[in-house]
Coordinates of C-alpha atoms in Angstrom, one line a residue:
M1 CA 93.9 97.1 51.2
I2 CA 91.7 97.7 54.3
P3 CA 89.7 101.3 54.0
Q4 CA 91.1 103.7 56.5
Q5 CA 87.7 104.3 58.1
H6 CA 86.8 100.7 58.7
F7 CA 90.2 100.3 60.2
F8 CA 90.1 103.4 62.6
R9 CA 86.6 102.3 63.5
K10 CA 87.4 98.8 64.6
T11 CA 90.7 99.7 66.4
S12 CA 90.6 103.1 67.7
V13 CA 88.9 102.1 71.1
F14 CA 90.9 99.0 71.7
A15 CA 93.9 101.1 70.7
S16 CA 92.9 103.9 73.1
I17 CA 92.5 101.7 76.0
L18 CA 95.9 99.8 75.3
I19 CA 97.8 103.3 75.2
C20 CA 96.1 104.6 78.3
A21 CA 97.0 101.3 80.3
A22 CA 100.7 101.4 79.0
F23 CA 100.7 105.3 79.7
L24 CA 99.5 104.8 83.4
S25 CA 101.9 102.0 83.9
L26 CA 105.1 104.3 83.1
S27 CA 103.3 107.2 84.8
I28 CA 103.8 105.8 88.3
S29 CA 107.8 105.1 87.7
N30 CA 107.9 108.4 85.7
V31 CA 106.2 110.5 88.7
I32 CA 108.5 108.8 91.4
A33 CA 111.5 109.7 89.3
K34 CA 110.4 113.1 88.5
S35 CA 107.4 114.9 90.0
T36 CA 106.5 118.6 89.2
I37 CA 106.1 119.3 93.0
T38 CA 105.5 122.0 95.5
P39 CA 108.7 123.0 97.8
E40 CA 109.8 120.8 100.4
K41 CA 107.6 120.6 103.4
A42 CA 108.6 120.9 107.1
S43 CA 110.3 118.0 108.6
V44 CA 108.3 115.4 110.2
P45 CA 108.6 115.1 113.7
I46 CA 110.1 111.6 115.2
K47 CA 107.6 109.3 116.9
D48 CA 108.1 108.3 120.1
I49 CA 105.9 105.6 121.5
R50 CA 106.0 103.9 125.2
I51 CA 104.0 101.0 126.2
L52 CA 103.1 100.6 129.9
I53 CA 101.4 96.9 130.7
D54 CA 99.9 95.8 133.7
I55 CA 101.1 92.6 135.6
S56 CA 99.2 92.9 138.7
G57 CA 97.7 89.6 140.4
S58 CA 94.3 90.6 139.2
M59 CA 95.3 89.9 135.5
K60 CA 94.9 86.1 136.3
K61 CA 90.9 86.8 136.1
T62 CA 90.9 89.4 133.1
D63 CA 93.6 88.2 131.2
P64 CA 94.1 84.0 132.1
N65 CA 95.5 83.1 128.5
N66 CA 97.8 86.2 128.5
F67 CA 96.5 87.8 125.4
R68 CA 98.9 90.5 126.6
R69 CA 101.9 89.2 124.9
P70 CA 100.5 88.6 121.2
A71 CA 98.9 92.1 121.2
V72 CA 102.4 93.9 122.3
K73 CA 104.1 91.4 119.6
L74 CA 101.7 92.6 117.0
F75 CA 102.0 96.3 117.8
A76 CA 105.7 96.5 118.0
S77 CA 106.3 94.1 114.8
L78 CA 104.0 96.6 112.6
L79 CA 106.2 99.9 114.4
P80 CA 108.2 101.5 111.4
E81 CA 112.1 101.2 112.0
D82 CA 112.6 105.1 111.7
I83 CA 110.7 105.7 115.6
F84 CA 111.6 105.1 119.0
S85 CA 109.9 102.7 121.5
G86 CA 110.1 101.0 124.5
V87 CA 108.0 98.5 127.2
W88 CA 107.4 98.7 131.0
T89 CA 105.6 96.3 132.8
F90 CA 104.2 97.3 136.5
G91 CA 103.0 96.0 139.4
K92 CA 104.4 96.9 142.7
W93 CA 107.7 97.5 141.0
V94 CA 108.5 99.0 137.5
N95 CA 110.4 96.9 135.0
M96 CA 111.8 98.4 131.8
L97 CA 111.0 95.0 129.7
V98 CA 112.3 96.2 126.6
P99 CA 114.9 99.0 126.5
H100 CA 113.8 102.2 124.9
G101 CA 115.5 102.7 121.5
I102 CA 115.2 102.5 117.7
A103 CA 112.5 100.3 116.5
D104 CA 114.7 98.3 114.2
S105 CA 114.7 94.6 113.6
K106 CA 117.0 94.1 116.6
W107 CA 114.8 95.8 118.8
K108 CA 111.7 93.9 117.6
A109 CA 113.5 90.6 118.1
V110 CA 113.8 91.7 121.9
V111 CA 110.3 92.4 122.3
H112 CA 109.5 89.0 121.0
E113 CA 111.8 87.5 123.5
Q114 CA 110.8 89.2 126.3
T115 CA 106.9 89.4 126.1
S116 CA 107.3 85.9 127.8
N117 CA 107.7 87.9 130.9
I118 CA 104.5 89.5 130.9
N119 CA 102.5 87.8 133.5
S120 CA 100.1 88.4 136.4
T121 CA 102.5 88.3 139.5
G122 CA 102.5 91.9 140.7
L123 CA 101.1 92.7 144.3
F124 CA 100.1 96.3 143.3
T125 CA 99.2 98.4 140.5
N126 CA 101.7 101.3 140.9
I127 CA 100.7 103.6 137.8
E128 CA 102.3 106.4 139.3
E129 CA 105.5 105.0 139.3
A130 CA 105.0 103.4 135.8
L131 CA 104.4 106.9 134.4
R132 CA 107.4 108.5 136.1
R133 CA 109.8 105.8 135.0
A134 CA 108.6 105.6 131.4
T135 CA 108.5 109.6 130.9
W136 CA 111.8 110.3 132.9
D137 CA 113.3 112.3 129.9
W138 CA 110.1 114.2 128.8
K139 CA 110.1 117.4 131.1
E140 CA 109.8 120.0 128.4
Y141 CA 108.0 120.2 125.2
N142 CA 110.3 119.5 122.1
P143 CA 108.5 120.1 118.6
H144 CA 111.0 117.5 117.1
Y145 CA 109.4 114.6 118.8
E146 CA 105.7 113.4 118.5
R147 CA 105.3 111.6 122.2
T148 CA 102.9 109.0 123.0
I149 CA 102.0 106.5 125.8
I150 CA 99.8 103.5 125.6
I151 CA 98.8 102.4 129.3
L152 CA 96.9 98.8 129.5
S153 CA 95.6 98.1 133.1
D154 CA 92.9 96.1 134.8
G155 CA 92.8 97.9 138.2
V156 CA 93.0 101.0 140.4
V157 CA 95.8 102.9 141.8
D158 CA 97.2 100.5 144.2
I159 CA 100.5 101.1 146.1
S160 CA 99.9 100.0 149.7
N161 CA 97.3 98.5 151.9
N162 CA 96.9 102.2 153.2
P163 CA 94.0 103.8 151.5
E164 CA 95.0 107.2 151.9
E165 CA 98.5 106.5 150.5
N166 CA 96.6 105.2 147.2
N167 CA 94.4 108.2 147.2
D168 CA 97.4 110.5 147.6
S169 CA 99.2 108.5 144.7
R170 CA 96.3 109.0 142.3
S171 CA 96.0 112.6 143.1
R172 CA 99.6 113.2 142.1
I173 CA 99.0 111.4 138.8
L174 CA 96.4 113.8 138.0
K175 CA 97.8 116.9 139.5
D176 CA 101.4 116.6 138.7
I177 CA 102.4 113.9 136.4
L178 CA 99.2 114.7 134.0
T179 CA 100.0 118.4 134.2
T180 CA 103.6 117.7 133.0
L181 CA 102.6 115.3 130.2
S182 CA 99.9 117.8 129.0
D183 CA 102.2 120.8 129.0
T184 CA 104.9 118.8 127.0
K185 CA 102.1 117.8 124.5
V186 CA 102.1 114.1 125.1
T187 CA 99.1 111.9 123.9
I188 CA 98.0 109.3 126.4
H189 CA 96.1 106.3 124.9
T190 CA 94.6 104.1 127.9
I191 CA 93.0 100.5 127.6
A192 CA 90.8 99.5 130.5
L193 CA 90.4 95.8 131.0
S194 CA 87.1 94.9 132.7
S195 CA 84.6 97.7 134.4
L196 CA 86.5 97.2 137.7
S197 CA 89.5 99.3 136.5
D198 CA 89.7 103.0 137.3
K199 CA 87.9 103.9 133.9
D200 CA 87.7 107.5 135.5
L201 CA 91.3 107.9 135.9
L202 CA 92.2 106.4 132.7
Q203 CA 89.2 108.6 130.9
Q204 CA 91.1 111.6 132.4
L205 CA 94.7 110.7 131.1
S206 CA 93.3 110.2 127.7
F207 CA 90.9 113.1 127.3
A208 CA 93.2 115.5 128.7
T209 CA 95.7 114.8 126.0
G210 CA 93.5 114.3 123.1
G211 CA 94.1 110.3 123.3
I212 CA 92.0 107.3 122.9
H213 CA 90.4 105.5 125.7
E214 CA 89.0 102.1 125.2
T215 CA 87.3 99.9 127.8
I216 CA 87.1 96.1 127.1
E217 CA 85.3 93.3 129.3
T218 CA 87.8 90.4 127.7
T219 CA 91.2 90.3 126.4
E220 CA 90.3 88.1 123.4
D221 CA 90.1 91.1 121.0
L222 CA 93.0 93.0 122.7
D223 CA 95.3 92.7 119.5
K224 CA 92.5 94.5 117.3
T225 CA 92.0 97.1 120.2
F226 CA 95.8 97.7 120.1
M227 CA 95.5 97.9 116.1
R228 CA 92.9 100.7 116.6
I229 CA 95.3 102.6 118.9
F230 CA 98.1 101.6 116.4
D231 CA 96.4 103.4 113.5
A232 CA 96.1 106.6 115.5
A233 CA 99.7 106.5 116.8
T234 CA 101.5 105.8 113.7
P235 CA 99.6 105.0 110.7
R236 CA 101.3 103.1 107.8
D237 CA 100.4 103.2 104.1
E238 CA 97.9 100.4 103.2
L239 CA 96.3 98.8 99.9
P240 CA 92.4 98.1 99.6
L241 CA 91.8 94.7 100.4
T242 CA 88.5 93.3 98.8
N243 CA 87.5 89.5 99.1
N244 CA 91.0 88.8 100.2
K245 CA 92.3 90.0 97.2
V246 CA 94.8 92.9 96.7
K247 CA 96.5 94.7 93.7
V248 CA 100.1 95.4 93.9
D249 CA 102.0 98.2 91.9
N250 CA 105.3 98.6 90.7
S251 CA 106.1 101.2 93.3
I252 CA 105.7 98.6 96.3
K253 CA 109.1 97.7 97.9
E254 CA 107.5 95.6 100.7
I255 CA 104.3 94.4 101.6
T256 CA 102.9 93.1 104.8
F257 CA 99.9 90.7 105.4
L258 CA 97.9 90.9 108.5
T259 CA 95.3 88.1 108.9
F260 CA 93.2 87.4 111.7
R261 CA 91.8 84.1 112.6
K262 CA 89.3 82.7 114.9
D263 CA 90.5 79.0 114.6
K264 CA 94.2 78.6 115.9
S265 CA 94.4 75.6 114.0
S266 CA 93.4 76.8 110.4
N267 CA 96.6 77.8 108.0
T268 CA 96.9 80.9 106.2
T269 CA 98.4 80.9 102.6
I270 CA 99.7 83.9 100.5
I271 CA 99.5 83.5 96.8
S272 CA 101.2 85.7 94.4
P273 CA 100.2 86.8 91.0
S274 CA 102.3 84.1 89.2
G275 CA 100.7 81.2 91.7
K276 CA 103.7 80.8 94.0
K277 CA 102.4 80.1 97.4
Y278 CA 103.9 81.3 100.9
S279 CA 102.9 79.5 104.0
H280 CA 104.6 79.6 107.7
K281 CA 105.9 76.0 106.7
K282 CA 108.2 77.1 103.8
E283 CA 111.1 79.2 104.5
N284 CA 112.1 82.0 102.0
D285 CA 114.7 84.5 102.2
D286 CA 112.3 87.5 101.2
V287 CA 109.5 86.3 103.6
T288 CA 109.2 87.1 107.3
W289 CA 106.3 84.8 108.7
H290 CA 105.2 85.4 112.3
S291 CA 102.2 83.3 113.8
E292 CA 100.3 83.6 116.9
N293 CA 97.0 81.7 117.9
R294 CA 94.9 84.7 116.8
Y295 CA 96.6 86.3 114.1
D296 CA 99.3 85.9 111.0
L297 CA 101.7 88.4 110.3
V298 CA 103.5 88.1 106.8
T299 CA 106.1 90.5 105.5
I300 CA 107.4 89.9 101.8
K301 CA 110.0 92.2 100.2
T302 CA 110.2 93.2 96.5
P303 CA 106.9 91.5 95.6
E304 CA 105.2 90.8 92.5
T305 CA 103.0 93.2 90.5
G306 CA 99.4 92.2 90.1
T307 CA 96.8 90.6 92.3
W308 CA 97.7 88.7 95.4
R309 CA 95.3 86.4 97.1
I310 CA 95.0 85.5 100.8
D311 CA 93.5 82.0 101.4
A312 CA 92.1 82.5 104.7
A313 CA 88.9 83.1 106.4
I314 CA 87.6 87.0 105.6
D315 CA 88.0 89.1 108.4
P316 CA 87.1 93.0 108.3
D317 CA 90.2 93.9 110.2
N318 CA 92.6 92.0 107.9
R319 CA 94.9 94.5 106.2
V320 CA 97.6 95.0 103.8
M321 CA 100.3 97.3 104.7
V322 CA 103.0 98.6 102.6
V323 CA 106.6 100.4 102.1
T324 CA 106.2 102.5 98.9
D325 CA 107.7 105.3 97.1
L326 CA 104.1 106.5 96.1
R327 CA 102.4 107.4 99.1
L328 CA 99.0 108.8 100.5
I329 CA 98.9 111.3 102.7
T330 CA 95.7 112.3 104.6
T331 CA 94.4 114.6 107.3
N332 CA 94.7 113.0 110.9
L333 CA 91.1 112.8 111.9
P334 CA 90.4 114.1 115.7
D335 CA 89.9 111.1 118.1
N336 CA 86.6 112.5 119.2
I337 CA 84.2 115.1 117.6
L338 CA 81.1 116.6 118.6
A339 CA 77.8 115.2 116.8
K340 CA 76.9 117.5 113.7
D341 CA 80.2 119.1 113.3
T342 CA 81.7 119.2 110.0
I343 CA 84.6 117.1 109.1
S344 CA 87.4 118.6 106.7
L345 CA 89.3 115.8 104.8
Y346 CA 92.3 116.3 103.0
A347 CA 94.5 114.1 100.9
H348 CA 97.4 114.0 98.5
L349 CA 99.7 111.7 96.9
E350 CA 103.6 112.3 97.4
S351 CA 106.7 111.0 96.2
E352 CA 110.0 111.7 98.3
Q353 CA 107.7 113.7 100.8
K354 CA 106.9 116.0 98.0
I355 CA 103.3 116.5 96.8
I356 CA 102.6 115.2 93.1
K357 CA 100.8 117.6 91.0
R358 CA 101.3 116.4 87.4
R359 CA 98.0 116.5 85.7
D360 CA 98.7 113.8 83.2
F361 CA 99.3 111.5 85.9
L362 CA 96.7 112.9 88.6
H363 CA 93.8 112.9 85.6
F364 CA 93.3 109.2 85.9
V365 CA 93.3 109.4 89.9
R366 CA 89.9 109.2 91.9
M367 CA 89.6 109.6 95.6
A368 CA 86.4 108.7 97.9
V369 CA 86.0 108.1 101.6
K370 CA 83.5 105.3 102.6
H371 CA 81.8 105.9 105.8
S372 CA 80.5 103.0 108.2
D373 CA 79.2 102.7 111.4
E374 CA 80.3 100.4 114.4
T375 CA 78.3 97.8 113.3
G376 CA 80.0 97.8 110.1
N377 CA 77.0 99.1 107.9
S378 CA 78.4 101.4 105.2
R379 CA 76.1 104.6 105.2
Y380 CA 77.6 106.9 102.5
S381 CA 80.4 107.7 100.4
I382 CA 81.7 111.1 99.4
K383 CA 84.1 111.8 96.6
L384 CA 87.4 114.2 97.1
K385 CA 87.9 116.7 94.7
D386 CA 90.7 119.1 93.6
D387 CA 88.5 121.6 92.0
G388 CA 89.2 124.9 94.0
K389 CA 85.6 124.7 95.3
G390 CA 84.4 124.9 99.0
I391 CA 87.2 124.1 101.1
D392 CA 89.6 123.0 98.4
E393 CA 91.6 126.3 98.1
H394 CA 93.3 125.9 95.1
K395 CA 92.3 124.0 91.8
R396 CA 94.3 121.2 90.5
D397 CA 97.4 121.4 93.1
G398 CA 97.2 118.0 93.7
I399 CA 95.3 118.4 97.3
Y400 CA 92.0 116.7 97.3
S401 CA 89.4 117.6 99.6
A402 CA 85.9 116.8 101.2
E403 CA 83.5 118.0 103.8
I404 CA 81.6 115.4 105.7
K405 CA 78.6 116.8 107.2
K406 CA 76.7 113.8 107.9
A407 CA 78.4 112.6 111.2
N408 CA 75.4 113.0 113.7
I409 CA 75.0 109.6 115.4
P410 CA 77.0 109.2 118.8
G411 CA 79.2 106.2 118.5
K412 CA 82.5 104.9 117.0
H413 CA 82.5 105.5 113.1
T414 CA 85.1 104.4 110.6
F415 CA 86.2 106.5 107.5
E416 CA 88.0 104.8 104.6
L417 CA 89.5 106.6 102.1
L418 CA 90.1 104.6 99.0
V419 CA 92.3 105.8 96.1
N420 CA 92.1 104.4 92.6
G421 CA 94.8 105.1 89.9
T422 CA 93.6 102.7 87.4
T423 CA 97.0 101.0 87.6
F424 CA 97.5 101.4 91.8
K425 CA 95.4 101.7 94.7
R426 CA 95.9 103.0 98.1
R427 CA 93.7 102.9 101.4
N428 CA 93.4 104.9 104.7
T429 CA 91.3 104.0 107.5
Q430 CA 90.7 106.2 110.5
T431 CA 88.3 105.5 113.3
I432 CA 86.5 108.5 115.3
N433 CA 84.5 108.7 118.0
I434 CA 81.4 110.9 117.7
V435 CA 79.9 112.3 120.8
K436 CA 76.7 114.4 121.9
Y437 CA 78.4 116.3 124.5
P438 CA 82.2 117.7 124.9
A439 CA 82.4 116.0 128.1
I440 CA 81.8 112.7 129.7
I441 CA 78.9 113.3 132.6
D442 CA 78.6 110.7 135.3
I443 CA 75.8 110.9 137.9
N444 CA 75.4 108.6 140.5
V445 CA 74.1 108.3 144.1
T446 CA 76.3 107.8 146.8
S447 CA 75.9 105.6 149.7
N448 CA 74.7 108.4 151.9
N449 CA 71.8 108.9 148.9
D450 CA 73.5 112.1 148.1
I451 CA 73.8 112.9 144.5
A452 CA 77.7 112.8 143.2
V453 CA 78.1 114.4 139.5
S454 CA 81.7 114.1 137.6
I455 CA 82.4 115.8 134.6
I456 CA 85.4 114.8 132.4
P457 CA 85.7 117.1 129.3
Y458 CA 87.1 116.2 125.9
Q459 CA 89.7 118.9 126.0
T460 CA 90.4 118.7 122.3
L461 CA 86.5 119.8 122.0
I462 CA 86.3 122.5 124.5
D463 CA 88.5 125.1 126.1
T464 CA 88.5 124.0 129.9
E465 CA 89.7 127.3 131.1
S466 CA 86.6 129.1 129.8
M467 CA 84.2 126.3 130.9
K468 CA 81.4 127.0 133.5
I469 CA 79.4 124.3 134.6
T470 CA 76.2 124.3 136.6
A471 CA 74.0 121.4 138.0
I472 CA 70.4 122.0 138.0
H473 CA 68.7 119.9 141.0
S474 CA 64.9 119.7 141.1
L475 CA 62.6 117.6 143.4
S476 CA 58.9 117.1 142.4
G477 CA 56.8 120.1 142.9
D478 CA 59.8 122.2 144.5
N479 CA 62.0 124.9 142.9
D480 CA 65.2 124.4 141.4
E481 CA 68.6 124.5 143.2
K482 CA 71.6 125.4 141.3
Y483 CA 75.1 124.1 142.1
F484 CA 78.5 125.4 140.5
I485 CA 80.7 122.6 139.8
E486 CA 84.3 123.2 140.3
K487 CA 87.3 121.9 139.0
T488 CA 89.0 119.4 141.3
S489 CA 91.7 117.9 139.1
P490 CA 93.3 119.3 135.8
A491 CA 90.9 117.0 133.8
E492 CA 87.6 116.8 136.2
W493 CA 84.8 118.6 137.6
K494 CA 83.1 117.1 140.5
T495 CA 80.5 118.0 143.2
I496 CA 78.2 116.4 145.8
I497 CA 74.3 117.5 145.6
P498 CA 72.8 116.8 149.1
T499 CA 69.1 115.3 148.9
N500 CA 68.8 115.2 152.5
T501 CA 67.7 112.1 152.3
V502 CA 64.1 113.1 150.9
T503 CA 62.4 110.5 149.0
G504 CA 61.2 111.0 145.7
N505 CA 62.1 111.8 142.3
H506 CA 65.2 113.8 142.0
T507 CA 66.2 115.3 138.7
I508 CA 69.5 116.4 137.6
T509 CA 70.4 118.6 134.5
I510 CA 73.9 119.8 133.7
K511 CA 74.5 122.9 131.9
V512 CA 77.8 123.8 130.5
V513 CA 79.1 127.2 128.7
G514 CA 82.5 127.7 127.2
N515 CA 84.7 128.0 124.0
N516 CA 85.1 125.5 121.5
K517 CA 88.7 125.0 119.7
H518 CA 87.7 127.7 117.3
G519 CA 87.2 130.2 120.1
E520 CA 83.5 130.3 119.4
T521 CA 81.1 130.0 122.5
I522 CA 79.3 126.8 123.0
I523 CA 76.5 126.2 125.4
F524 CA 74.8 122.9 125.8
T525 CA 72.4 121.5 128.2
T526 CA 71.8 117.6 129.1
E527 CA 68.5 116.0 129.2
P528 CA 67.0 115.6 132.8
K529 CA 68.2 112.8 134.8
N530 CA 65.9 111.4 137.0
I531 CA 67.0 109.3 140.1
S532 CA 64.5 108.2 142.5
I533 CA 65.5 108.3 146.2
G534 CA 63.3 105.9 148.4
D535 CA 63.5 103.3 151.2
N536 CA 64.9 100.9 148.5
N537 CA 67.9 100.7 146.6
P538 CA 67.6 103.9 144.3
V539 CA 66.3 103.4 140.8
K540 CA 68.1 105.5 138.3
T541 CA 66.8 106.4 134.7
D542 CA 69.3 107.8 132.1
H543 CA 67.4 109.9 129.7
L544 CA 70.5 110.7 127.8
E545 CA 70.7 107.0 126.6
T546 CA 67.1 106.9 126.1
T547 CA 67.3 110.0 123.8
I548 CA 70.0 108.3 121.8
V549 CA 67.9 105.3 121.2
E550 CA 65.0 107.4 119.9
E551 CA 67.4 109.4 117.4
N552 CA 68.8 106.1 116.1
N553 CA 65.3 104.8 115.5
D554 CA 64.4 108.3 113.8
I555 CA 67.5 107.3 111.4
I556 CA 66.4 103.8 110.7
E557 CA 63.1 105.2 110.0
N558 CA 64.8 107.8 107.6
E559 CA 66.8 104.9 106.0
S560 CA 63.6 103.0 105.1
T561 CA 62.4 106.0 103.4
S562 CA 65.7 106.6 101.6
W563 CA 65.5 102.7 100.5
L564 CA 61.8 103.4 99.1
N565 CA 63.4 106.4 97.1
V566 CA 66.5 104.2 95.8
I567 CA 63.7 101.5 94.6
L568 CA 61.6 104.0 92.7
S569 CA 64.9 105.5 91.2
M570 CA 66.0 102.1 89.8
L571 CA 62.7 101.3 88.4
G572 CA 62.6 104.5 86.9
F573 CA 66.4 104.1 85.5
N574 CA 65.4 100.6 84.1
L575 CA 62.4 102.1 82.3
V576 CA 64.7 104.6 80.4
F577 CA 67.3 101.8 80.0
I578 CA 64.7 99.6 78.4
L579 CA 63.2 102.6 75.9
S580 CA 67.1 103.6 75.1
T581 CA 67.9 99.9 74.3
F582 CA 64.8 99.5 72.1
S583 CA 65.8 102.8 70.1
L584 CA 69.1 101.7 69.8
Y585 CA 68.1 98.5 68.5
K586 CA 66.0 100.1 65.8
L587 CA 68.8 102.1 64.8
W588 CA 71.1 99.2 64.3
V589 CA 68.6 97.5 62.1
K590 CA 68.3 100.3 60.2
Y591 CA 72.1 101.0 59.6
R592 CA 73.8 97.8 60.5
Y593 CA 75.4 97.2 56.8
K594 CA 76.7 100.7 57.2
L595 CA 78.1 99.9 60.7
L596 CA 79.4 96.4 60.3
P597 CA 83.0 96.2 59.2
I598 CA 83.6 94.9 55.6
P599 CA 83.9 91.0 55.3
C600 CA 87.0 89.2 55.0
E601 CA 86.5 88.2 51.2
E602 CA 85.7 91.6 50.4
M603 CA 88.8 93.2 52.2
S604 CA 90.9 90.6 50.5
N605 CA 89.6 91.4 46.8
A606 CA 90.0 95.4 47.7

């Protein structure tokens, strides 16, 4: 007979691990079937996303390979089947390419069929008529709908050969259409193809409605640009993908792999936990496979549980989206924030649209948000907690939270929320734009050597009704002159500062006073911008950009210092580890006969 104390000593650790694993495996299905939850949440608004694609003749140069087609296909294919959508093309005329309707499999099939009609044959760029046609039924705000428009264009407003008619059309977009869409709470995301597009107009449409604006010089990455907008417009549940491997749990009903490839001749293979291989050459009733030159989109129903592998090149934009009963719900971060503002992030797991609160399940859940800048470098990671401290209102209510206070470098930043539940994992990624000022400030020299100032505010960051803007103009050795800048459209403030063709170094400083979204007064003054007016072409020096570069250099130096601290800490840790190991070894030598299990012969004779 084996002595009880030896048996327990030898098996307790392993038994505990096995029991925990089995318990957690059962917990997922138990939580889904029976959650201790809060009362039902308010009904979620129905999403309605409408896509407007420029097919003017200039697209022959900006999109010679017609990358608009696979980009629209990708966006439409990923849309959940419980939302509404439609696709319009515009040149001189506006055409409803894909009728507005529910984004089910039939609607998506029409998208794949009709995208062949996306071309570059339009004579003009009638953005005004495209907006009017696509939003014919959006005259009043409806809280039951979440409305979004996506505009892709490479040109300026162009409806005739008469410049006055074009200017009038542009004015109507900003003063009439934008006002209506803003009042009805429509979000407008815009993509400007090339620097020749009316970036000023597209920025106003986006920033006045809380949307995203992207400017790209080539359409090669247009599909990835659409994906960034897709994440903001209609995020889907995701699983973390590490080295092209992903862990699938038993709550997953459907899984979609999106893999990007640089070489269109390369083949992608999806390998299941049991070793079954899926490729576009093998037909399977449970698999939908769509391939383009730039990407593969693979959907598998009722996938096996376990670790799946993607046999393809690793790309940071590869992702795995799922349909699941166990969902991760997170705060929708704003598209734009001011540098040094604090970001409040909340997240919870839910089943049947109800928050999971069971402690025996959440005890094993860990949440952390990982930050990376636009270069892809990871800078820090922050844990989310449910401890009732700080911004976390209630302890152990199933809602985790964290405050991010390190967002101080202008540019695009990605926050990746990772959830590890031991037997399941979830992922949510959001990209935000951190800005130094709550407005885009553009200062240029006119053909008459006067100074043109344009200000387009981020209307989610500052209350434009409270804004007072002053431009301070100074010439070397002269007194300052102040110019109050007036509102010229619902989304832009403009003025012309006369230089009287006086040669020399002119300096422009912008001061803005207003209230932020919390009603607090904010005041900011830009760095002086120097503009040289002389006989030759004016030379402009943008001090704002210089300042940002200097700040980035400071941060790099601070990072070098922090690396030194990390190295010293590691050396200290290793020293402590060696001493601890040596002490444990001495104890082992002294007590090894008492700690070792009884030999087999001794047990059999016992």
